[in-house]
Amino acid sequence: MVDAYKEAVARLSPELYRRFVTALEVGKWPDGSALEPHQREHVMQAVIAYGELNLPREERIGYIDKGHKAGDLCDEEPLKWSE
């Protein structure tokens, strides 16, 4: 990440970050105007970068909780096929 961009993203307020996320979710700015494709791209990059710099992994956009495996087997008993 370029230092100037990184610094600009680091200065985003949490409120502005939330507005960016909402704009991405609904496709509109708070004033109701449409989020243009080039704006969507830039806002998405800023949201991802903000998350990388300021949020724990589980709170970032796109985080998928993969859970954990309880043991060596996924099921307690083996799968039985019936005919």
mmCIF file of C-alpha atoms in Angstrom:
data_model
loop_
_atom_site.group_PDB
_atom_site.id
_atom_site.type_symbol
_atom_site.label_atom_id
_atom_site.label_comp_id
_atom_site.label_asym_id
_atom_site.label_seq_id
_atom_site.Cartn_x
_atom_site.Cartn_y
_atom_site.Cartn_z
ATOM 1 C CA MET A 1 0.000 0.000 0.000
ATOM 2 C CA VAL A 2 1.389 3.418 -0.921
ATOM 3 C CA ASP A 3 2.287 5.413 2.194
ATOM 4 C CA ALA A 4 0.149 8.474 1.312
ATOM 5 C CA TYR A 5 -2.897 6.274 0.676
ATOM 6 C CA LYS A 6 -2.232 4.285 3.843
ATOM 7 C CA GLU A 7 -2.029 7.507 5.866
ATOM 8 C CA ALA A 8 -5.260 8.831 4.346
ATOM 9 C CA VAL A 9 -7.112 5.606 5.111
ATOM 10 C CA ALA A 10 -5.675 5.510 8.640
ATOM 11 C CA ARG A 11 -7.165 8.988 9.242
ATOM 12 C CA LEU A 12 -10.698 7.913 8.297
ATOM 13 C CA SER A 13 -13.068 8.242 11.210
ATOM 14 C CA PRO A 14 -15.089 5.214 12.300
ATOM 15 C CA GLU A 15 -18.233 7.135 11.283
ATOM 16 C CA LEU A 16 -16.955 7.692 7.745
ATOM 17 C CA TYR A 17 -15.940 4.029 7.554
ATOM 18 C CA ARG A 18 -19.516 3.007 8.534
ATOM 19 C CA ARG A 19 -20.926 5.376 5.894
ATOM 20 C CA PHE A 20 -18.682 3.799 3.275
ATOM 21 C CA VAL A 21 -19.823 0.310 4.289
ATOM 22 C CA THR A 22 -23.476 1.369 4.138
ATOM 23 C CA ALA A 23 -22.945 2.995 0.732
ATOM 24 C CA LEU A 24 -21.479 -0.269 -0.555
ATOM 25 C CA GLU A 25 -24.351 -2.290 0.914
ATOM 26 C CA VAL A 26 -27.179 -0.190 -0.523
ATOM 27 C CA GLY A 27 -25.446 1.253 -3.598
ATOM 28 C CA LYS A 28 -26.208 4.845 -2.575
ATOM 29 C CA TRP A 29 -24.598 7.690 -0.697
ATOM 30 C CA PRO A 30 -26.379 8.990 2.444
ATOM 31 C CA ASP A 31 -27.949 11.786 0.334
ATOM 32 C CA GLY A 32 -29.601 9.163 -1.908
ATOM 33 C CA SER A 33 -27.392 9.646 -4.961
ATOM 34 C CA ALA A 34 -26.180 6.489 -6.674
ATOM 35 C CA LEU A 35 -22.749 5.106 -5.969
ATOM 36 C CA GLU A 36 -21.032 5.166 -9.374
ATOM 37 C CA PRO A 37 -18.959 2.123 -10.438
ATOM 38 C CA HIS A 38 -15.637 3.979 -10.102
ATOM 39 C CA GLN A 39 -16.710 5.258 -6.670
ATOM 40 C CA ARG A 40 -17.687 1.737 -5.616
ATOM 41 C CA GLU A 41 -14.215 0.493 -6.537
ATOM 42 C CA HIS A 42 -12.436 3.231 -4.565
ATOM 43 C CA VAL A 43 -14.746 2.987 -1.555
ATOM 44 C CA MET A 44 -14.342 -0.791 -1.478
ATOM 45 C CA GLN A 45 -10.557 -0.456 -1.519
ATOM 46 C CA ALA A 46 -10.717 2.095 1.309
ATOM 47 C CA VAL A 47 -13.014 -0.132 3.390
ATOM 48 C CA ILE A 48 -10.713 -3.136 2.962
ATOM 49 C CA ALA A 49 -7.620 -1.073 3.765
ATOM 50 C CA TYR A 50 -9.293 0.511 6.813
ATOM 51 C CA GLY A 51 -10.154 -2.941 8.113
ATOM 52 C CA GLU A 52 -6.592 -4.159 7.643
ATOM 53 C CA LEU A 53 -5.241 -1.163 9.548
ATOM 54 C CA ASN A 54 -7.830 -0.729 12.291
ATOM 55 C CA LEU A 55 -10.001 -3.780 12.882
ATOM 56 C CA PRO A 56 -9.467 -7.258 14.285
ATOM 57 C CA ARG A 57 -9.688 -9.944 11.625
ATOM 58 C CA GLU A 58 -13.160 -11.149 12.656
ATOM 59 C CA GLU A 59 -14.641 -7.627 12.251
ATOM 60 C CA ARG A 60 -13.288 -6.988 8.746
ATOM 61 C CA ILE A 61 -15.408 -6.962 5.625
ATOM 62 C CA GLY A 62 -15.333 -10.355 3.966
ATOM 63 C CA TYR A 63 -14.258 -12.292 7.052
ATOM 64 C CA ILE A 64 -15.493 -15.878 7.035
ATOM 65 C CA ASP A 65 -15.465 -17.803 10.292
ATOM 66 C CA LYS A 66 -14.301 -21.233 9.255
ATOM 67 C CA GLY A 67 -14.843 -22.624 12.731
ATOM 68 C CA HIS A 68 -12.699 -25.403 14.014
ATOM 69 C CA LYS A 69 -12.619 -29.130 13.826
ATOM 70 C CA ALA A 70 -13.483 -30.936 17.074
ATOM 71 C CA GLY A 71 -11.221 -33.877 16.382
ATOM 72 C CA ASP A 72 -9.887 -36.067 13.626
ATOM 73 C CA LEU A 73 -13.373 -36.956 12.391
ATOM 74 C CA CYS A 74 -16.020 -34.439 11.427
ATOM 75 C CA ASP A 75 -18.857 -36.702 12.572
ATOM 76 C CA GLU A 76 -19.041 -38.739 15.737
ATOM 77 C CA GLU A 77 -19.948 -41.905 13.879
ATOM 78 C CA PRO A 78 -19.080 -42.932 10.348
ATOM 79 C CA LEU A 79 -21.538 -42.375 7.544
ATOM 80 C CA LYS A 80 -23.612 -45.481 6.772
ATOM 81 C CA TRP A 81 -25.020 -45.920 3.304
ATOM 82 C CA SER A 82 -28.335 -47.725 2.928
ATOM 83 C CA GLU A 83 -29.387 -49.620 -0.145
#
